mmCIF file with all atom_site columns, C-alpha atoms in Angstrom:
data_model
loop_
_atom_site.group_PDB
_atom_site.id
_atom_site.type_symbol
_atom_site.label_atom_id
_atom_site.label_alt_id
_atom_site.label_comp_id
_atom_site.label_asym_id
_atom_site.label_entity_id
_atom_site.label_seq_id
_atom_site.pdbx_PDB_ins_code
_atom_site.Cartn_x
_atom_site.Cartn_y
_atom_site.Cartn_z
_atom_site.occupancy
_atom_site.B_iso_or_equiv
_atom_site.pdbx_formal_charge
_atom_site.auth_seq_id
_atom_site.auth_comp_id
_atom_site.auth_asym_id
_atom_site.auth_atom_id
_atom_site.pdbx_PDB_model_num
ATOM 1   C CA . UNK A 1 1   ? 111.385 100.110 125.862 1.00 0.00 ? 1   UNK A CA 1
ATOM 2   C CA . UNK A 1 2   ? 108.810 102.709 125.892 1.00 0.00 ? 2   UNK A CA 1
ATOM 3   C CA . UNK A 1 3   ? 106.327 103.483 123.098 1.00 0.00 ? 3   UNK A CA 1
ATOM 4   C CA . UNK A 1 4   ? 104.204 106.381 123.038 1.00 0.00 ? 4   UNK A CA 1
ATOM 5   C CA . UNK A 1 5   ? 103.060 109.817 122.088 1.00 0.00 ? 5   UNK A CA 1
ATOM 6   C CA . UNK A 1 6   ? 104.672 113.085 123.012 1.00 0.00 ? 6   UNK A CA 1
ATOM 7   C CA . UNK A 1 7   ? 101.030 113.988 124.794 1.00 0.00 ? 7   UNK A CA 1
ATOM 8   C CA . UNK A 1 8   ? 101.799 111.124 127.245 1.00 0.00 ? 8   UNK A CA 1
ATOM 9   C CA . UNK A 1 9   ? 105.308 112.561 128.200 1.00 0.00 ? 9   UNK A CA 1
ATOM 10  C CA . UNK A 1 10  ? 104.451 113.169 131.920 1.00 0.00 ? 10  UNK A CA 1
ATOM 11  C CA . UNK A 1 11  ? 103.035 110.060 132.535 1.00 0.00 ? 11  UNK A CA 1
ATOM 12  C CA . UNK A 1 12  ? 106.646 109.032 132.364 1.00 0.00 ? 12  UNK A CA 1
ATOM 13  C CA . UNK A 1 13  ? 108.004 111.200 134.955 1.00 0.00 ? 13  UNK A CA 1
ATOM 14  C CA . UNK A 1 14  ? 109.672 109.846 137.953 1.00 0.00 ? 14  UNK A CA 1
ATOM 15  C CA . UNK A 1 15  ? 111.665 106.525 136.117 1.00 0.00 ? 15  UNK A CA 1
ATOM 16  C CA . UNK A 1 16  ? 115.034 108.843 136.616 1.00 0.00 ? 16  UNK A CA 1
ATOM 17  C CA . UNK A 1 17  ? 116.195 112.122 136.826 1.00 0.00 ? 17  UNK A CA 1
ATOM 18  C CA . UNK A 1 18  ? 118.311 112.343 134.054 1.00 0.00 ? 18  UNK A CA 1
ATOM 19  C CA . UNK A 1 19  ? 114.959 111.337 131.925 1.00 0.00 ? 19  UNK A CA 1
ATOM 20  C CA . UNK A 1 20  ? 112.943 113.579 133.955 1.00 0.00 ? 20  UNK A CA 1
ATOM 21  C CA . UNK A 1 21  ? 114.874 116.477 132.621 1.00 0.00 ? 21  UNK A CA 1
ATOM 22  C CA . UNK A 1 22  ? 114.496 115.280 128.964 1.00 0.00 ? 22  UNK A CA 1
ATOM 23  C CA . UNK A 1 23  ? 111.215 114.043 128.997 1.00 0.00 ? 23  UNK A CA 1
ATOM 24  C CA . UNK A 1 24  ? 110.323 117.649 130.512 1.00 0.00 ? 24  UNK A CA 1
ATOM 25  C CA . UNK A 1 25  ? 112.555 119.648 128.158 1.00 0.00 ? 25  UNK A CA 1
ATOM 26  C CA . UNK A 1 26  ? 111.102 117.745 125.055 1.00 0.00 ? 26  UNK A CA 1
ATOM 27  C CA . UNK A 1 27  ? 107.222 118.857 125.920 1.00 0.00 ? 27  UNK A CA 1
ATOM 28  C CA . UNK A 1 28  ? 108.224 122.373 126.661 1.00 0.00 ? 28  UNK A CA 1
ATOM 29  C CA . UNK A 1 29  ? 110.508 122.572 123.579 1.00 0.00 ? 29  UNK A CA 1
ATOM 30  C CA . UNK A 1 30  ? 108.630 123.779 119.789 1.00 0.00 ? 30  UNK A CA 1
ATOM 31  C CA . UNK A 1 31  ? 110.223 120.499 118.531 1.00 0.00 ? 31  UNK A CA 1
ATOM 32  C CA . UNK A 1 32  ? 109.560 121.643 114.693 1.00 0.00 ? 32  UNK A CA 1
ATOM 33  C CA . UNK A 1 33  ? 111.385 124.820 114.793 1.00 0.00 ? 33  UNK A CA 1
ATOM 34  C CA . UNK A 1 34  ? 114.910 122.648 115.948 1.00 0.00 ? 34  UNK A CA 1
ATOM 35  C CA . UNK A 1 35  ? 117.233 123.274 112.953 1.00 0.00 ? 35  UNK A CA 1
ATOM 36  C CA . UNK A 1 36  ? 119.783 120.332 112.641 1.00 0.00 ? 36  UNK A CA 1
ATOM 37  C CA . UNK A 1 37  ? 122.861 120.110 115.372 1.00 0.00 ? 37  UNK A CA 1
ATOM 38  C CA . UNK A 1 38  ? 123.151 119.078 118.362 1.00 0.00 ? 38  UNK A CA 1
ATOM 39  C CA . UNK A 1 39  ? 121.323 120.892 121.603 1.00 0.00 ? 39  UNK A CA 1
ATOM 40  C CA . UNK A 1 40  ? 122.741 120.642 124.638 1.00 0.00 ? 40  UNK A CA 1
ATOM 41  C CA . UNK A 1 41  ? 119.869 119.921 127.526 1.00 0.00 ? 41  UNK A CA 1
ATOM 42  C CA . UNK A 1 42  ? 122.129 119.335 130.467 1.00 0.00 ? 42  UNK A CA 1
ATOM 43  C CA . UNK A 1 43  ? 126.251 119.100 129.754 1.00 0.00 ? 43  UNK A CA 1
ATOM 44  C CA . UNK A 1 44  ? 126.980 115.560 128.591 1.00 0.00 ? 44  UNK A CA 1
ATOM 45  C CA . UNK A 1 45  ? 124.190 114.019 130.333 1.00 0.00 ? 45  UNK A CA 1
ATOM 46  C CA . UNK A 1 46  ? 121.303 115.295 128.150 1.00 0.00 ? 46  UNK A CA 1
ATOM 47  C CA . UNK A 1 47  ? 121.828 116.638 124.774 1.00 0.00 ? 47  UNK A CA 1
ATOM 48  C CA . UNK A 1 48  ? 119.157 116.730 121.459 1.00 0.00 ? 48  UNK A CA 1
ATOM 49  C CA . UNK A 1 49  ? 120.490 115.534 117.961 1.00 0.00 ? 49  UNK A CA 1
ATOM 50  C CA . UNK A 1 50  ? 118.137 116.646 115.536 1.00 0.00 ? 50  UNK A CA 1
ATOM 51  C CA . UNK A 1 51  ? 118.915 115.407 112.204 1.00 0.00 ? 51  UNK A CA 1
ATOM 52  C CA . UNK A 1 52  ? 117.750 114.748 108.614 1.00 0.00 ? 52  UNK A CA 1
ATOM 53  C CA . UNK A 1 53  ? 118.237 111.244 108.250 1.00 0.00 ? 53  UNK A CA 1
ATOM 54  C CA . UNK A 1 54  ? 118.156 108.708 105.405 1.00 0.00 ? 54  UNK A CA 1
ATOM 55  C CA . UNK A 1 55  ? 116.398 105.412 105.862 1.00 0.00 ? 55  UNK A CA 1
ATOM 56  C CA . UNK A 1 56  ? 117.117 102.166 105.218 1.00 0.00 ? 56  UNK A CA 1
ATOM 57  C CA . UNK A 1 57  ? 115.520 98.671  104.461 1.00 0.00 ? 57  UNK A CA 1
ATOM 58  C CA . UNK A 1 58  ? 116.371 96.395  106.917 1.00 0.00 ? 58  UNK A CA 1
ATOM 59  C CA . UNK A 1 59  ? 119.093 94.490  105.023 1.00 0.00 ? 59  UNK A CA 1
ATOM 60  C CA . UNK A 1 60  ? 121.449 97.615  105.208 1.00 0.00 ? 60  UNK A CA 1
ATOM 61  C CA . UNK A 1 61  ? 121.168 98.463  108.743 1.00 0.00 ? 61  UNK A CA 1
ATOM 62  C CA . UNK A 1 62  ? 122.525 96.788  112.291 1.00 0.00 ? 62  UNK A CA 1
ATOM 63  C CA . UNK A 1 63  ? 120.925 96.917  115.283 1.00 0.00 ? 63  UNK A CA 1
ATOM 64  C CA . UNK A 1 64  ? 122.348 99.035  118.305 1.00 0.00 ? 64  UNK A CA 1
ATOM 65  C CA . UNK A 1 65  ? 122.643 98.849  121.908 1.00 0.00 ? 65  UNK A CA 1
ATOM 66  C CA . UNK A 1 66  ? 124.715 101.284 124.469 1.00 0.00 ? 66  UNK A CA 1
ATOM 67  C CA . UNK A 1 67  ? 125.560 101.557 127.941 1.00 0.00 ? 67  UNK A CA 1
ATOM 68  C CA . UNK A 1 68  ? 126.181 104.582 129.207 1.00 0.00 ? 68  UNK A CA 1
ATOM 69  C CA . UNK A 1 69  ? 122.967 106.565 127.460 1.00 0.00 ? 69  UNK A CA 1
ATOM 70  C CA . UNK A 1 70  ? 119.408 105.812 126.761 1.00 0.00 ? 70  UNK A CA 1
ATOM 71  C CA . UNK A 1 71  ? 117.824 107.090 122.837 1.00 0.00 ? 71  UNK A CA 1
ATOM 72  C CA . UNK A 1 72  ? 114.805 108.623 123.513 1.00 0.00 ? 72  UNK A CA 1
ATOM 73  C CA . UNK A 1 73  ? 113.811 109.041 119.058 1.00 0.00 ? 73  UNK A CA 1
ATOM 74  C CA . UNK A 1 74  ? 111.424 111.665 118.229 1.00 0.00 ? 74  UNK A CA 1
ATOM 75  C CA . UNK A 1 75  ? 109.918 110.832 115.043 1.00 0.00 ? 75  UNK A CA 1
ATOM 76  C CA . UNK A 1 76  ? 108.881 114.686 113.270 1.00 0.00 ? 76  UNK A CA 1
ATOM 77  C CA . UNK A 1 77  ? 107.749 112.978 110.150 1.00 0.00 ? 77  UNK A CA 1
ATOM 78  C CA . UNK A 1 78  ? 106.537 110.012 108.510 1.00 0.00 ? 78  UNK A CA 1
ATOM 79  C CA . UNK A 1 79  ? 107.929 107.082 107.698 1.00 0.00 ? 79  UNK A CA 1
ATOM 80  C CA . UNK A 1 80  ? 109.918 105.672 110.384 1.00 0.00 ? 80  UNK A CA 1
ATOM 81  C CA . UNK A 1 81  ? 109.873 102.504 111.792 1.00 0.00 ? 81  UNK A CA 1
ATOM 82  C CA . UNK A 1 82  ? 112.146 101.350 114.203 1.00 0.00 ? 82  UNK A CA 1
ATOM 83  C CA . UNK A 1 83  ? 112.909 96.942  115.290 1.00 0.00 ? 83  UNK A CA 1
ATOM 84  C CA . UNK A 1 84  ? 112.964 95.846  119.037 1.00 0.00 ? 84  UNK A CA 1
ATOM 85  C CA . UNK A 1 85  ? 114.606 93.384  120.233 1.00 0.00 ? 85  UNK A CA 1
ATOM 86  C CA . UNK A 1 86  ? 116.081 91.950  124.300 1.00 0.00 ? 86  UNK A CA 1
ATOM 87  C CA . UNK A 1 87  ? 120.079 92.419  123.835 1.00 0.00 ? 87  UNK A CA 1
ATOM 88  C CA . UNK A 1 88  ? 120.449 89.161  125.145 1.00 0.00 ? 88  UNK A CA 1
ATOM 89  C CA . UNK A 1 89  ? 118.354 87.744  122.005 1.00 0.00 ? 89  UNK A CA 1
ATOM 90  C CA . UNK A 1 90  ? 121.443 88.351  119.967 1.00 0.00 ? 90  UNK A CA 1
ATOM 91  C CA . UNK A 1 91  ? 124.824 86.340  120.845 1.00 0.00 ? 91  UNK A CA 1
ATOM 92  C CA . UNK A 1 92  ? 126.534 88.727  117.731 1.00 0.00 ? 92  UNK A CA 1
ATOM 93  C CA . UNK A 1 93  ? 127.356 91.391  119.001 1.00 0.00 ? 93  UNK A CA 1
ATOM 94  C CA . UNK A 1 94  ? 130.732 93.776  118.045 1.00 0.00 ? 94  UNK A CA 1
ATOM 95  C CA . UNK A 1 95  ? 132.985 94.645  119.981 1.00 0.00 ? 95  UNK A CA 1
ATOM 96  C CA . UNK A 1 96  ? 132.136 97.633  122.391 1.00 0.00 ? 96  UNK A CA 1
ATOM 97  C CA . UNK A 1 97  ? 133.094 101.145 120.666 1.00 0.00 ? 97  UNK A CA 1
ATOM 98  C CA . UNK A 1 98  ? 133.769 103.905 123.823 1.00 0.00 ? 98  UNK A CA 1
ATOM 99  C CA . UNK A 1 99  ? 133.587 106.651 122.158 1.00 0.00 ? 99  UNK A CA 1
ATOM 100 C CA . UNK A 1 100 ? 130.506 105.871 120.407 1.00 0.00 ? 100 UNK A CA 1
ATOM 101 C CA . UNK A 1 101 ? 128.856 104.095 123.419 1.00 0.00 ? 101 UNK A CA 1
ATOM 102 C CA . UNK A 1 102 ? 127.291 101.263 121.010 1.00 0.00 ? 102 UNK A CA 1
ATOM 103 C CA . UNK A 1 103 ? 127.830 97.845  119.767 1.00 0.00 ? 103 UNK A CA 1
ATOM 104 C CA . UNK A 1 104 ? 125.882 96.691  116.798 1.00 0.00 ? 104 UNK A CA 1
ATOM 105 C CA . UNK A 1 105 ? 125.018 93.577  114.995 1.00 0.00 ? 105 UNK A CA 1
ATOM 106 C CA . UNK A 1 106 ? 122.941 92.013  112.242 1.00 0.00 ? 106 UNK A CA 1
ATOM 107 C CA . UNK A 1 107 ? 119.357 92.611  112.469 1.00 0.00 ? 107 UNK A CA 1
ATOM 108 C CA . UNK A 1 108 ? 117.729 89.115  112.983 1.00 0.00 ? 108 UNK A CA 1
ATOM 109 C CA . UNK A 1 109 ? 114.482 87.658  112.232 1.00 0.00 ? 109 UNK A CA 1
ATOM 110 C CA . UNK A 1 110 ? 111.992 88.117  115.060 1.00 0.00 ? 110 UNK A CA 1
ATOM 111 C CA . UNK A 1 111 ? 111.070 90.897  117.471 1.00 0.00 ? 111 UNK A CA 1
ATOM 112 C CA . UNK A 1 112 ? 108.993 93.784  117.230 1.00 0.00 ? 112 UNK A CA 1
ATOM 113 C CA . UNK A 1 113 ? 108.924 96.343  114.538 1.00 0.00 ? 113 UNK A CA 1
ATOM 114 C CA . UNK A 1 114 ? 107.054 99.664  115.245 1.00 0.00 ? 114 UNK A CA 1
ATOM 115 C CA . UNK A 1 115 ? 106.211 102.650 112.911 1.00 0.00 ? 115 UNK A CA 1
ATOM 116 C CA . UNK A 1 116 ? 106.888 105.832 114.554 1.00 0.00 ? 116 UNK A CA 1
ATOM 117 C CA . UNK A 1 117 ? 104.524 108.197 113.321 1.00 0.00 ? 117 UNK A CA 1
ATOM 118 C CA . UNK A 1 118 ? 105.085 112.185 113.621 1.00 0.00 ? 118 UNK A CA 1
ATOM 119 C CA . UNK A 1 119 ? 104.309 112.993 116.933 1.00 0.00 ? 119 UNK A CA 1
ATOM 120 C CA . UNK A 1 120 ? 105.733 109.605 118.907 1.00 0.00 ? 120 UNK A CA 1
ATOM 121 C CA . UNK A 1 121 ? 108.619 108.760 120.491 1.00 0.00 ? 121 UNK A CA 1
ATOM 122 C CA . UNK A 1 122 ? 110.622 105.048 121.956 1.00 0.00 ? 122 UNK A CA 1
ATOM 123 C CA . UNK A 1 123 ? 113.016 105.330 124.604 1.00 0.00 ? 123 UNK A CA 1
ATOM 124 C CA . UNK A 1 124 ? 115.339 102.604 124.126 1.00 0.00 ? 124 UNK A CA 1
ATOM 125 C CA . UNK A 1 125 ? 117.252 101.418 127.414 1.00 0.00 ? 125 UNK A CA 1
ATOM 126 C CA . UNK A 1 126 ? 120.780 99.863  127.379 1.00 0.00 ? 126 UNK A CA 1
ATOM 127 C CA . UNK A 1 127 ? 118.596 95.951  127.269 1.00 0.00 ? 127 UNK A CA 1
ATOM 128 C CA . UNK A 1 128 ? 116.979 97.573  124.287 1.00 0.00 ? 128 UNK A CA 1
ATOM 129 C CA . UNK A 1 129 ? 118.264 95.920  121.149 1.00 0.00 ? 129 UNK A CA 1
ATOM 130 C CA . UNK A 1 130 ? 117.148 98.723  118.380 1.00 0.00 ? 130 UNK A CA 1
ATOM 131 C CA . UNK A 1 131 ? 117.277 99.434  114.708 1.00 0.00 ? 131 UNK A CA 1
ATOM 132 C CA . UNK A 1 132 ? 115.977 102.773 113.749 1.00 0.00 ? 132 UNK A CA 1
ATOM 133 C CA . UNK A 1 133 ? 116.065 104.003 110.534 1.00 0.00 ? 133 UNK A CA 1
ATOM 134 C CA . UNK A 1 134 ? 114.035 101.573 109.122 1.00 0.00 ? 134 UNK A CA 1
ATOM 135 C CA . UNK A 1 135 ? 111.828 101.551 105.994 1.00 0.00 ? 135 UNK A CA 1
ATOM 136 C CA . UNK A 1 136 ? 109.415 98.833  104.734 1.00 0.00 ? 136 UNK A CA 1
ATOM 137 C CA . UNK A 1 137 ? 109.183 101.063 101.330 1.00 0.00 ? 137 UNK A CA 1
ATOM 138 C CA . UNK A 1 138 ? 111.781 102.788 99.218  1.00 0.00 ? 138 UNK A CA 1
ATOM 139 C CA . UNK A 1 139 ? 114.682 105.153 100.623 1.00 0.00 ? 139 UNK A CA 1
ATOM 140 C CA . UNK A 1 140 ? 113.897 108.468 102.193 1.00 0.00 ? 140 UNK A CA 1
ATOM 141 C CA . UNK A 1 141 ? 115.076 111.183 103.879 1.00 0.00 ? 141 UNK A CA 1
ATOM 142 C CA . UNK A 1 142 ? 113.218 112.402 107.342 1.00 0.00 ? 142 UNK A CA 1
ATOM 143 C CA . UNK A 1 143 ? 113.219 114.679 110.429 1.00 0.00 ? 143 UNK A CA 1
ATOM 144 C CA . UNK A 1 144 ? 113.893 113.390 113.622 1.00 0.00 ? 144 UNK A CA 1
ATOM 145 C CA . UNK A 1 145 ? 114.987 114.204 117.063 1.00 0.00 ? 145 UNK A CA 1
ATOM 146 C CA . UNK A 1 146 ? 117.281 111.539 119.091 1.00 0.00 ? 146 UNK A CA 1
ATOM 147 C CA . UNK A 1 147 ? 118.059 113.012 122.708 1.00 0.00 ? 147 UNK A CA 1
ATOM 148 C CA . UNK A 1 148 ? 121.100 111.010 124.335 1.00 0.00 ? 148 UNK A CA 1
ATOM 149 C CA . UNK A 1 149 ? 120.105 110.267 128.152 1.00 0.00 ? 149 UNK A CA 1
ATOM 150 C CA . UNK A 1 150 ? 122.609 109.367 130.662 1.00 0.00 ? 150 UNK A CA 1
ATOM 151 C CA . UNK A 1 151 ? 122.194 106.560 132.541 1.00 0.00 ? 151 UNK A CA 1
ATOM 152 C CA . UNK A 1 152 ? 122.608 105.810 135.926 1.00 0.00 ? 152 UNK A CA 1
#
């Protein structure tokens, strides 16, 4: 897991190629003018979902890991924060969804919780247990970029 601020995007640089090319296309990209959809970076290996998103206290939302694709999340606005955890911290899991490239399961006690504040971003690799969305006060919606990087 990687926790930082867009300003430290190069320092990044060289992990993989696939996140070279997002890393790169997210500091040369006017991240506040992307509408939401989905932006296609490089085919199916490197696409942008910006969205509006609600969040959630932590008793209405799983954790999340995936294989094929690493989240880098772009937080655009306040109120974010997002729960860490090693996969292999959780003996829960679901069962695997394909299509969706994600199991889930309960968010436990324990690990790290970080607040992504406009202007940061977490890449989460496939050991990354996350849960973003989160909200230690009441529901809100916010902006936020997540940018699906293929993996190996």
């Amino acid at each position: 897991m990687i926790l930082d601020t867009l300003d430290n995007l190069p320092d990044y640089l060289g992990i993989s190629k696939n996140l070279d090319q997002a890393l790169l296309w997210l500091q040369e990209t006017d991240l506040k003018t992307l509408r939401p959809g989905i932006y296609p970076i490089s085919g199916e290996d490197i696409f942008c979902r910006a969205v509006e998103a609600q969040l959630y206290p932590g008793s209405e939302i799983m954790m999340e890991v995936h294989r094929r694709y690493l989240d880098i999340h772009v937080a655009l606005e306040p109120g974010e924060q997002i729960a860490f955890l090693n996969r292999n911290e959780i003996k829960e899991w679901s069962g695997y969804d394909a299509e969706n490239d994600a199991q889930t399961a309960m968010l436990p006690q324990g690990g790290t919780v970080a607040v992504l504040c406009p202007g940061m971003f977490a890449v989460c690799f496939p050991q990354d247990a996350h849960c973003p969305l989160l909200t230690a006060g009441k529901r809100k919606t916010v902006k936020k970029l997540i940018v699906k990087v293929r993996h190996k």
